[in-house]
Amino acid sequence: MTAIPFSGAHRRAPVALGACLISFTAFWIAQRAAHVSMIDLMVYRAEGATVRAGGDLYALRTTTAHLSTTYPPFAALLFTPLTLLDTTHLRTLAAAGNLALLVAFVRLSLKLVGHARVESVWWVAAAVVWCEPVWTTLRYGQVNLLLAVLVLWDLSRRPPHGRAGWAGVGVGLAAAVKLTPALFAVFLFATGAVAWLRGRDGGPWLRHARGAAVAFAGATLFAAVVLPYDSWRFWTAMVFRADRVGHTEETANQALRGVLARLLHTPEPGAVWTAVAAVVAVSGLSVAVAAELRGRRALAVLGCAVTALLISPVSWSHHWLWCVPLVLLLWTRGRRAAALGTLLVFCSYALWWVPHRPGRCELHQNGVEFTLSALYALTGCLFLACAGASLPGPGRLRTMRRRTVTRQAATPQAVTKE
């Protein structure tokens, strides 16, 4: 019996998996050596305990930092199982779960950019686990990876004729846990509306947006039935209080609001931020919609993700997990220098080089400190600008279509002459 030799792909995959396991193990040891607190995970557990005890969810103050509840009530319902484990076992399970979610996130990111090699998943996961947003996500025990996986699972599928069961569910559930992903539903609706106005079939995008809205509404109404008082408080008061999550100017806040607070040396940039955020929101969504209508789904999704991070009142550094598919998109599209530069930004931990002690010292930054503490937002703005410039305008698009039609019409004539 003749042995069948392994193909190159079969040989490469185990090596890549081994490298990923070694990297994850080293990461695990480094996090244990750093005595990570997983403080956000402890807040989630306290929220679940408050729900089980029938307490006032938005009066909660927990951990030594006296942190409060900031997510919608539906999130607290999901956190109730966390109370079934002691904190030691919970930290271990959360770390392992987040590493597994990282692999899923990388897999979906590669699928989004059109690169499906199995060994690539392991190599990329082994590398990006060390970038600052991922490190900080696992350090705090954050829920970011789960939400990103839900959104990417929803948006990386390509159903035939634009129809698929569960379309919109991932985006809707993610938005019910944390509001920022709701911008993806707005992006889908806007794309469908623009397509319809241009005489195209906008149905697939509108159905997708409707599915997201239904999933969000269903989860929110379910929480309202179970937690009526907390739901009323959140949707009538707490949702408007962005200051409850921390000081705007903190260096970890990589949203435009935080950048402007540090630039203007004020704890509340007010109308300046409102105007800038409005311009970025319209510009970013326009880029995302234009990319989607031109069949560039990866660029559209990342344009929407970066826009959401920029215009949100608070986008902590660990929310910038979307740097992973962003780097992959640049790399697979031949923008190697841009990809390496972006990777360097998110692996440099530069925002933590500036003074960030208690006492609100971020309000008194010099030029160098400000630049270092604004790198994520500046990178996001640069990406949106370059993405918009890479998309052909209406006039150029019509010219390209005419040239395509001309070439197609000329091809049969050339064959006939031969």
CSV table of C-alpha atoms in Angstrom, one decimal:
chain,number,residue,atom,x,y,z
A,1,MET,CA,0.0,0.0,0.0
A,2,THR,CA,1.5,3.3,-1.1
A,3,ALA,CA,1.6,6.1,1.4
A,4,ILE,CA,0.0,9.3,0.2
A,5,PRO,CA,2.4,12.2,0.9
A,6,PHE,CA,1.0,15.3,2.7
A,7,SER,CA,0.4,18.3,0.6
A,8,GLY,CA,2.1,21.6,1.4
A,9,ALA,CA,-1.0,22.9,3.0
A,10,HIS,CA,-1.3,19.8,5.3
A,11,ARG,CA,2.3,20.3,6.4
A,12,ARG,CA,2.0,24.0,7.0
A,13,ALA,CA,-1.2,23.9,9.1
A,14,PRO,CA,0.2,21.9,12.0
A,15,VAL,CA,3.2,24.2,12.1
A,16,ALA,CA,1.0,27.3,12.2
A,17,LEU,CA,-1.2,25.7,14.9
A,18,GLY,CA,1.9,24.9,17.0
A,19,ALA,CA,3.1,28.5,16.7
A,20,CYS,CA,-0.3,29.8,17.7
A,21,LEU,CA,-0.4,27.6,20.8
A,22,ILE,CA,3.1,28.6,21.8
A,23,SER,CA,2.2,32.3,21.4
A,24,PHE,CA,-1.1,31.9,23.3
A,25,THR,CA,0.7,30.1,26.1
A,26,ALA,CA,3.3,32.8,26.4
A,27,PHE,CA,0.5,35.4,26.4
A,28,TRP,CA,-1.3,33.5,29.2
A,29,ILE,CA,1.9,33.4,31.3
A,30,ALA,CA,2.6,37.1,30.6
A,31,GLN,CA,-0.9,38.1,31.7
A,32,ARG,CA,-0.6,36.0,34.9
A,33,ALA,CA,2.8,37.5,35.6
A,34,ALA,CA,1.2,41.0,35.2
A,35,HIS,CA,-1.5,40.0,37.7
A,36,VAL,CA,-4.3,41.2,35.4
A,37,SER,CA,-7.4,42.0,37.4
A,38,MET,CA,-10.0,41.4,34.7
A,39,ILE,CA,-11.8,44.3,36.4
A,40,ASP,CA,-14.5,44.6,33.7
A,41,LEU,CA,-15.3,40.9,34.0
A,42,MET,CA,-15.8,41.5,37.8
A,43,VAL,CA,-18.2,44.3,36.9
A,44,TYR,CA,-20.2,42.0,34.6
A,45,ARG,CA,-20.4,39.4,37.4
A,46,ALA,CA,-21.6,42.0,39.8
A,47,GLU,CA,-24.3,43.1,37.3
A,48,GLY,CA,-25.4,39.5,37.0
A,49,ALA,CA,-25.6,39.2,40.8
A,50,THR,CA,-27.6,42.4,41.0
A,51,VAL,CA,-30.1,41.1,38.5
A,52,ARG,CA,-30.5,37.8,40.4
A,53,ALA,CA,-30.9,39.7,43.7
A,54,GLY,CA,-33.4,42.1,42.3
A,55,GLY,CA,-31.3,45.1,43.0
A,56,ASP,CA,-31.0,48.5,41.4
A,57,LEU,CA,-28.8,47.9,38.4
A,58,TYR,CA,-27.8,51.5,37.7
A,59,ALA,CA,-27.1,52.3,41.4
A,60,LEU,CA,-24.4,49.6,41.4
A,61,ARG,CA,-20.8,50.5,42.4
A,62,THR,CA,-18.4,47.7,42.4
A,63,THR,CA,-14.7,46.7,42.6
A,64,THR,CA,-12.1,48.9,44.3
A,65,ALA,CA,-12.5,51.5,41.5
A,66,HIS,CA,-16.3,51.8,42.3
A,67,LEU,CA,-17.2,51.2,38.7
A,68,SER,CA,-20.9,51.5,37.6
A,69,THR,CA,-23.1,49.7,35.1
A,70,THR,CA,-22.9,51.3,31.6
A,71,TYR,CA,-24.5,48.7,29.3
A,72,PRO,CA,-28.2,48.3,28.4
A,73,PRO,CA,-30.2,46.0,30.7
A,74,PHE,CA,-30.1,43.1,28.2
A,75,ALA,CA,-26.4,42.8,28.8
A,76,ALA,CA,-26.9,42.4,32.5
A,77,LEU,CA,-29.3,39.5,31.8
A,78,LEU,CA,-26.6,37.8,29.7
A,79,PHE,CA,-24.1,38.2,32.6
A,80,THR,CA,-26.2,36.3,35.2
A,81,PRO,CA,-24.5,32.9,34.4
A,82,LEU,CA,-21.2,34.5,35.4
A,83,THR,CA,-22.3,34.3,39.1
A,84,LEU,CA,-22.3,30.5,39.0
A,85,LEU,CA,-18.5,30.4,39.1
A,86,ASP,CA,-16.1,31.7,41.7
A,87,THR,CA,-13.8,34.5,40.5
A,88,THR,CA,-10.7,32.3,40.0
A,89,HIS,CA,-12.4,29.9,37.7
A,90,LEU,CA,-14.3,32.7,36.0
A,91,ARG,CA,-11.1,34.5,35.1
A,92,THR,CA,-9.6,31.3,33.7
A,93,LEU,CA,-12.7,30.5,31.7
A,94,ALA,CA,-13.0,34.1,30.4
A,95,ALA,CA,-9.3,34.1,29.3
A,96,ALA,CA,-9.7,30.8,27.4
A,97,GLY,CA,-13.0,31.9,25.9
A,98,ASN,CA,-11.6,35.2,24.7
A,99,LEU,CA,-8.6,33.4,23.1
A,100,ALA,CA,-11.0,31.1,21.3
A,101,LEU,CA,-13.1,34.1,20.2
A,102,LEU,CA,-9.9,35.7,18.9
A,103,VAL,CA,-9.3,32.8,16.6
A,104,ALA,CA,-12.9,33.0,15.4
A,105,PHE,CA,-12.5,36.8,14.9
A,106,VAL,CA,-9.4,36.3,12.8
A,107,ARG,CA,-11.1,33.6,10.8
A,108,LEU,CA,-14.0,35.8,10.0
A,109,SER,CA,-11.7,38.8,9.3
A,110,LEU,CA,-9.8,36.7,6.7
A,111,LYS,CA,-13.0,35.5,5.2
A,112,LEU,CA,-14.2,39.1,4.9
A,113,VAL,CA,-11.0,40.1,3.0
A,114,GLY,CA,-11.2,37.0,0.8
A,115,HIS,CA,-8.3,35.0,2.3
A,116,ALA,CA,-9.4,31.6,3.4
A,117,ARG,CA,-6.2,29.6,4.1
A,118,VAL,CA,-6.5,27.7,7.4
A,119,GLU,CA,-2.8,28.1,8.4
A,120,SER,CA,-3.2,31.9,7.9
A,121,VAL,CA,-5.8,31.9,10.8
A,122,TRP,CA,-3.2,30.4,13.2
A,123,TRP,CA,-0.3,32.6,12.1
A,124,VAL,CA,-2.4,35.8,12.3
A,125,ALA,CA,-3.9,34.9,15.7
A,126,ALA,CA,-0.5,34.1,17.1
A,127,ALA,CA,0.7,37.6,16.1
A,128,VAL,CA,-2.3,39.9,16.9
A,129,VAL,CA,-2.8,38.5,20.4
A,130,TRP,CA,0.1,40.8,21.4
A,131,CYS,CA,-1.4,44.0,19.9
A,132,GLU,CA,-2.6,46.5,22.5
A,133,PRO,CA,-6.4,46.3,21.8
A,134,VAL,CA,-6.3,42.5,22.2
A,135,TRP,CA,-4.0,42.5,25.2
A,136,THR,CA,-6.2,45.1,27.0
A,137,THR,CA,-9.4,43.2,26.1
A,138,LEU,CA,-8.1,40.1,27.8
A,139,ARG,CA,-6.6,42.1,30.6
A,140,TYR,CA,-9.9,43.6,31.5
A,141,GLY,CA,-12.0,40.6,30.6
A,142,GLN,CA,-13.9,42.6,28.1
A,143,VAL,CA,-16.8,41.5,25.9
A,144,ASN,CA,-15.5,43.2,22.8
A,145,LEU,CA,-14.4,40.0,20.9
A,146,LEU,CA,-17.8,38.4,21.3
A,147,LEU,CA,-19.6,41.5,19.9
A,148,ALA,CA,-17.1,41.8,17.0
A,149,VAL,CA,-17.6,38.1,16.2
A,150,LEU,CA,-21.4,38.6,16.1
A,151,VAL,CA,-21.1,41.5,13.7
A,152,LEU,CA,-18.5,39.9,11.4
A,153,TRP,CA,-20.4,36.6,11.3
A,154,ASP,CA,-23.5,38.6,10.2
A,155,LEU,CA,-21.7,40.7,7.6
A,156,SER,CA,-19.2,38.3,6.2
A,157,ARG,CA,-21.8,36.0,4.7
A,158,ARG,CA,-22.7,36.2,1.1
A,159,PRO,CA,-26.2,34.6,0.8
A,160,PRO,CA,-27.5,33.9,-2.7
A,161,HIS,CA,-29.9,36.6,-4.0
A,162,GLY,CA,-29.3,38.6,-0.8
A,163,ARG,CA,-31.5,36.3,1.3
A,164,ALA,CA,-30.4,34.3,4.4
A,165,GLY,CA,-32.0,33.2,7.6
A,166,TRP,CA,-30.8,35.1,10.6
A,167,ALA,CA,-29.6,38.0,8.5
A,168,GLY,CA,-29.2,41.0,10.9
A,169,VAL,CA,-29.4,38.9,14.1
A,170,GLY,CA,-25.7,39.3,14.9
A,171,VAL,CA,-25.7,43.1,14.4
A,172,GLY,CA,-29.0,43.4,16.4
A,173,LEU,CA,-27.8,41.4,19.4
A,174,ALA,CA,-24.5,43.1,19.5
A,175,ALA,CA,-26.2,46.5,19.5
A,176,ALA,CA,-28.6,45.3,22.3
A,177,VAL,CA,-25.5,44.5,24.5
A,178,LYS,CA,-23.5,47.7,23.6
A,179,LEU,CA,-25.1,50.5,21.5
A,180,THR,CA,-22.1,51.3,19.2
A,181,PRO,CA,-22.7,48.3,16.8
A,182,ALA,CA,-26.1,49.9,15.9
A,183,LEU,CA,-24.3,52.0,13.3
A,184,PHE,CA,-23.9,48.8,11.2
A,185,ALA,CA,-27.7,48.6,10.9
A,186,VAL,CA,-27.8,52.3,9.9
A,187,PHE,CA,-25.1,51.5,7.3
A,188,LEU,CA,-27.2,48.7,5.9
A,189,PHE,CA,-30.4,50.8,5.8
A,190,ALA,CA,-28.5,53.7,4.1
A,191,THR,CA,-27.1,51.4,1.5
A,192,GLY,CA,-30.5,50.0,0.7
A,193,ALA,CA,-32.0,53.5,0.5
A,194,VAL,CA,-29.3,54.8,-1.8
A,195,ALA,CA,-29.6,51.8,-4.0
A,196,TRP,CA,-33.3,52.2,-4.3
A,197,LEU,CA,-33.0,56.0,-5.1
A,198,ARG,CA,-30.5,55.1,-7.9
A,199,GLY,CA,-33.0,52.6,-9.4
A,200,ARG,CA,-31.3,49.5,-8.1
A,201,ASP,CA,-32.7,46.7,-5.9
A,202,GLY,CA,-32.1,47.8,-2.4
A,203,GLY,CA,-34.1,45.0,-0.9
A,204,PRO,CA,-31.2,42.8,0.3
A,205,TRP,CA,-29.7,45.6,2.4
A,206,LEU,CA,-33.1,46.8,3.7
A,207,ARG,CA,-34.0,43.3,4.7
A,208,HIS,CA,-30.7,42.9,6.5
A,209,ALA,CA,-31.3,46.2,8.3
A,210,ARG,CA,-34.8,45.1,9.2
A,211,GLY,CA,-33.5,41.9,10.7
A,212,ALA,CA,-31.0,43.8,12.8
A,213,ALA,CA,-33.8,46.2,14.0
A,214,VAL,CA,-36.0,43.2,14.9
A,215,ALA,CA,-33.3,41.4,16.8
A,216,PHE,CA,-32.4,44.6,18.7
A,217,ALA,CA,-36.0,45.4,19.5
A,218,GLY,CA,-36.7,41.8,20.6
A,219,ALA,CA,-33.7,41.7,23.0
A,220,THR,CA,-34.5,45.1,24.4
A,221,LEU,CA,-38.2,44.4,24.9
A,222,PHE,CA,-37.3,41.1,26.6
A,223,ALA,CA,-35.1,43.0,29.0
A,224,ALA,CA,-37.9,45.5,29.6
A,225,VAL,CA,-40.3,42.7,30.5
A,226,VAL,CA,-37.8,41.1,32.9
A,227,LEU,CA,-36.2,44.4,34.2
A,228,PRO,CA,-38.8,47.1,33.7
A,229,TYR,CA,-37.4,49.6,36.3
A,230,ASP,CA,-33.8,49.3,35.1
A,231,SER,CA,-34.9,49.5,31.4
A,232,TRP,CA,-36.9,52.7,32.1
A,233,ARG,CA,-33.9,54.2,33.9
A,234,PHE,CA,-31.5,53.3,31.2
A,235,TRP,CA,-33.5,54.4,28.1
A,236,THR,CA,-34.8,57.7,29.7
A,237,ALA,CA,-31.7,58.8,31.6
A,238,MET,CA,-28.5,56.7,31.7
A,239,VAL,CA,-28.2,56.4,27.9
A,240,PHE,CA,-27.5,60.1,27.7
A,241,ARG,CA,-24.9,60.2,30.4
A,242,ALA,CA,-21.6,59.4,28.7
A,243,ASP,CA,-19.7,60.8,31.7
A,244,ARG,CA,-20.6,57.7,33.8
A,245,VAL,CA,-17.9,55.6,32.1
A,246,GLY,CA,-15.0,57.8,33.0
A,247,HIS,CA,-13.3,61.1,32.2
A,248,THR,CA,-13.6,62.2,28.6
A,249,GLU,CA,-9.9,63.2,28.3
A,250,GLU,CA,-8.4,59.9,29.5
A,251,THR,CA,-5.7,58.7,27.2
A,252,ALA,CA,-7.5,55.4,26.8
A,253,ASN,CA,-10.4,57.2,25.1
A,254,GLN,CA,-9.5,57.0,21.4
A,255,ALA,CA,-12.7,58.5,20.2
A,256,LEU,CA,-12.8,62.0,18.6
A,257,ARG,CA,-14.4,63.3,21.8
A,258,GLY,CA,-11.4,62.2,23.8
A,259,VAL,CA,-8.9,63.5,21.3
A,260,LEU,CA,-10.6,66.9,21.2
A,261,ALA,CA,-10.7,67.1,25.0
A,262,ARG,CA,-7.0,66.6,25.2
A,263,LEU,CA,-6.3,69.0,22.2
A,264,LEU,CA,-8.5,71.8,23.7
A,265,HIS,CA,-7.5,71.1,27.3
A,266,THR,CA,-11.1,70.9,28.4
A,267,PRO,CA,-13.0,68.0,30.0
A,268,GLU,CA,-16.0,68.6,27.7
A,269,PRO,CA,-15.4,69.7,24.1
A,270,GLY,CA,-19.1,70.3,23.6
A,271,ALA,CA,-20.3,71.8,20.4
A,272,VAL,CA,-16.9,71.4,18.7
A,273,TRP,CA,-17.1,67.6,19.2
A,274,THR,CA,-20.7,67.6,18.0
A,275,ALA,CA,-19.8,69.3,14.8
A,276,VAL,CA,-16.7,67.2,14.1
A,277,ALA,CA,-18.5,64.0,14.9
A,278,ALA,CA,-21.4,64.9,12.6
A,279,VAL,CA,-19.0,65.6,9.7
A,280,VAL,CA,-17.1,62.3,10.3
A,281,ALA,CA,-20.3,60.4,10.7
A,282,VAL,CA,-21.7,61.6,7.3
A,283,SER,CA,-18.3,61.2,5.6
A,284,GLY,CA,-17.6,57.8,7.0
A,285,LEU,CA,-21.0,56.4,6.2
A,286,SER,CA,-20.8,57.8,2.7
A,287,VAL,CA,-17.5,56.0,2.2
A,288,ALA,CA,-19.0,52.8,3.6
A,289,VAL,CA,-22.2,53.0,1.4
A,290,ALA,CA,-20.2,53.8,-1.7
A,291,ALA,CA,-17.8,50.9,-1.1
A,292,GLU,CA,-20.7,48.5,-0.5
A,293,LEU,CA,-22.6,49.6,-3.7
A,294,ARG,CA,-19.4,49.0,-5.7
A,295,GLY,CA,-19.1,45.4,-4.3
A,296,ARG,CA,-16.3,46.1,-1.8
A,297,ARG,CA,-17.8,44.6,1.3
A,298,ALA,CA,-14.6,44.5,3.3
A,299,LEU,CA,-13.9,48.2,2.8
A,300,ALA,CA,-17.5,49.0,3.6
A,301,VAL,CA,-17.6,47.1,6.8
A,302,LEU,CA,-14.3,48.5,8.1
A,303,GLY,CA,-15.3,52.0,7.0
A,304,CYS,CA,-18.5,51.7,9.1
A,305,ALA,CA,-16.5,50.1,12.1
A,306,VAL,CA,-13.9,52.9,12.1
A,307,THR,CA,-16.7,55.6,11.8
A,308,ALA,CA,-18.5,54.1,14.8
A,309,LEU,CA,-15.3,54.1,16.9
A,310,LEU,CA,-14.6,57.7,16.0
A,311,ILE,CA,-18.0,59.2,16.6
A,312,SER,CA,-18.8,57.3,19.8
A,313,PRO,CA,-18.6,59.5,22.9
A,314,VAL,CA,-16.1,57.0,24.4
A,315,SER,CA,-14.1,54.4,22.5
A,316,TRP,CA,-11.5,52.9,24.8
A,317,SER,CA,-8.4,51.5,23.3
A,318,HIS,CA,-9.6,47.9,23.6
A,319,HIS,CA,-12.6,48.8,21.4
A,320,TRP,CA,-10.2,49.2,18.5
A,321,LEU,CA,-10.0,45.4,17.9
A,322,TRP,CA,-11.1,46.3,14.3
A,323,CYS,CA,-7.5,47.0,13.7
A,324,VAL,CA,-7.1,43.3,13.0
A,325,PRO,CA,-9.3,43.1,9.8
A,326,LEU,CA,-8.1,46.6,8.9
A,327,VAL,CA,-4.4,45.4,8.7
A,328,LEU,CA,-5.5,42.3,6.9
A,329,LEU,CA,-7.4,44.3,4.3
A,330,LEU,CA,-4.5,46.6,3.6
A,331,TRP,CA,-2.1,43.6,3.4
A,332,THR,CA,-4.2,41.5,1.0
A,333,ARG,CA,-4.8,44.5,-1.2
A,334,GLY,CA,-1.1,45.1,-1.7
A,335,ARG,CA,-0.8,48.1,0.6
A,336,ARG,CA,2.0,46.4,2.6
A,337,ALA,CA,3.7,49.6,3.9
A,338,ALA,CA,0.3,50.9,5.1
A,339,ALA,CA,-0.5,47.6,6.7
A,340,LEU,CA,2.9,47.4,8.6
A,341,GLY,CA,2.5,51.1,9.7
A,342,THR,CA,-1.0,50.4,11.0
A,343,LEU,CA,0.2,47.3,12.8
A,344,LEU,CA,3.0,49.2,14.3
A,345,VAL,CA,0.6,51.8,15.7
A,346,PHE,CA,-1.6,49.2,17.4
A,347,CYS,CA,1.4,47.2,18.7
A,348,SER,CA,3.4,50.2,20.0
A,349,TYR,CA,1.3,50.8,23.1
A,350,ALA,CA,2.2,54.4,22.5
A,351,LEU,CA,-0.8,55.9,24.1
A,352,TRP,CA,0.4,54.5,27.4
A,353,TRP,CA,3.8,56.2,27.1
A,354,VAL,CA,2.2,59.6,28.0
A,355,PRO,CA,1.4,60.6,31.6
A,356,HIS,CA,-2.0,59.1,32.6
A,357,ARG,CA,-1.9,59.2,36.4
A,358,PRO,CA,-4.8,60.3,38.6
A,359,GLY,CA,-5.2,64.0,38.7
A,360,ARG,CA,-6.4,64.5,35.1
A,361,CYS,CA,-3.0,65.2,33.7
A,362,GLU,CA,-4.2,64.5,30.2
A,363,LEU,CA,-5.7,68.0,30.2
A,364,HIS,CA,-2.2,69.4,30.1
A,365,GLN,CA,-0.5,67.5,27.4
A,366,ASN,CA,2.2,69.0,25.1
A,367,GLY,CA,2.4,68.4,21.4
A,368,VAL,CA,4.3,65.1,21.5
A,369,GLU,CA,2.1,63.7,24.3
A,370,PHE,CA,-1.1,64.7,22.4
A,371,THR,CA,0.1,63.0,19.2
A,372,LEU,CA,1.0,59.8,21.0
A,373,SER,CA,-2.4,59.7,22.7
A,374,ALA,CA,-4.3,60.3,19.5
A,375,LEU,CA,-2.7,57.7,17.2
A,376,TYR,CA,-5.7,55.4,17.0
A,377,ALA,CA,-8.1,58.1,16.1
A,378,LEU,CA,-5.7,59.7,13.7
A,379,THR,CA,-5.1,56.3,12.0
A,380,GLY,CA,-8.9,55.9,11.7
A,381,CYS,CA,-9.3,59.3,10.1
A,382,LEU,CA,-6.5,58.6,7.7
A,383,PHE,CA,-8.0,55.3,6.7
A,384,LEU,CA,-11.4,56.9,6.0
A,385,ALA,CA,-9.7,59.6,3.9
A,386,CYS,CA,-7.7,57.1,1.9
A,387,ALA,CA,-10.7,54.8,1.5
A,388,GLY,CA,-12.8,57.7,0.1
A,389,ALA,CA,-10.0,58.7,-2.3
A,390,SER,CA,-9.7,55.1,-3.6
A,391,LEU,CA,-13.4,55.0,-4.6
A,392,PRO,CA,-14.2,56.4,-8.1
A,393,GLY,CA,-16.6,59.3,-8.2
A,394,PRO,CA,-19.8,59.2,-10.3
A,395,GLY,CA,-18.2,60.8,-13.3
A,396,ARG,CA,-15.1,58.5,-13.2
A,397,LEU,CA,-17.4,55.5,-12.6
A,398,ARG,CA,-19.5,56.2,-15.7
A,399,THR,CA,-16.3,56.6,-17.7
A,400,MET,CA,-15.1,53.2,-16.4
A,401,ARG,CA,-18.4,51.6,-17.3
A,402,ARG,CA,-18.3,53.0,-20.8
A,403,ARG,CA,-14.8,51.7,-21.4
A,404,THR,CA,-15.9,48.2,-20.1
A,405,VAL,CA,-18.9,48.2,-22.5
A,406,THR,CA,-16.6,49.3,-25.4
A,407,ARG,CA,-14.1,46.6,-24.7
A,408,GLN,CA,-16.8,44.0,-24.5
A,409,ALA,CA,-18.4,45.1,-27.7
A,410,ALA,CA,-15.0,45.2,-29.5
A,411,THR,CA,-13.9,41.7,-28.4
A,412,PRO,CA,-16.2,39.7,-30.8
A,413,GLN,CA,-15.2,41.8,-33.7
A,414,ALA,CA,-11.5,41.1,-33.1
A,415,VAL,CA,-12.2,37.4,-32.9
A,416,THR,CA,-14.2,37.5,-36.2
A,417,LYS,CA,-11.3,39.2,-38.0
A,418,GLU,CA,-9.0,36.4,-36.9
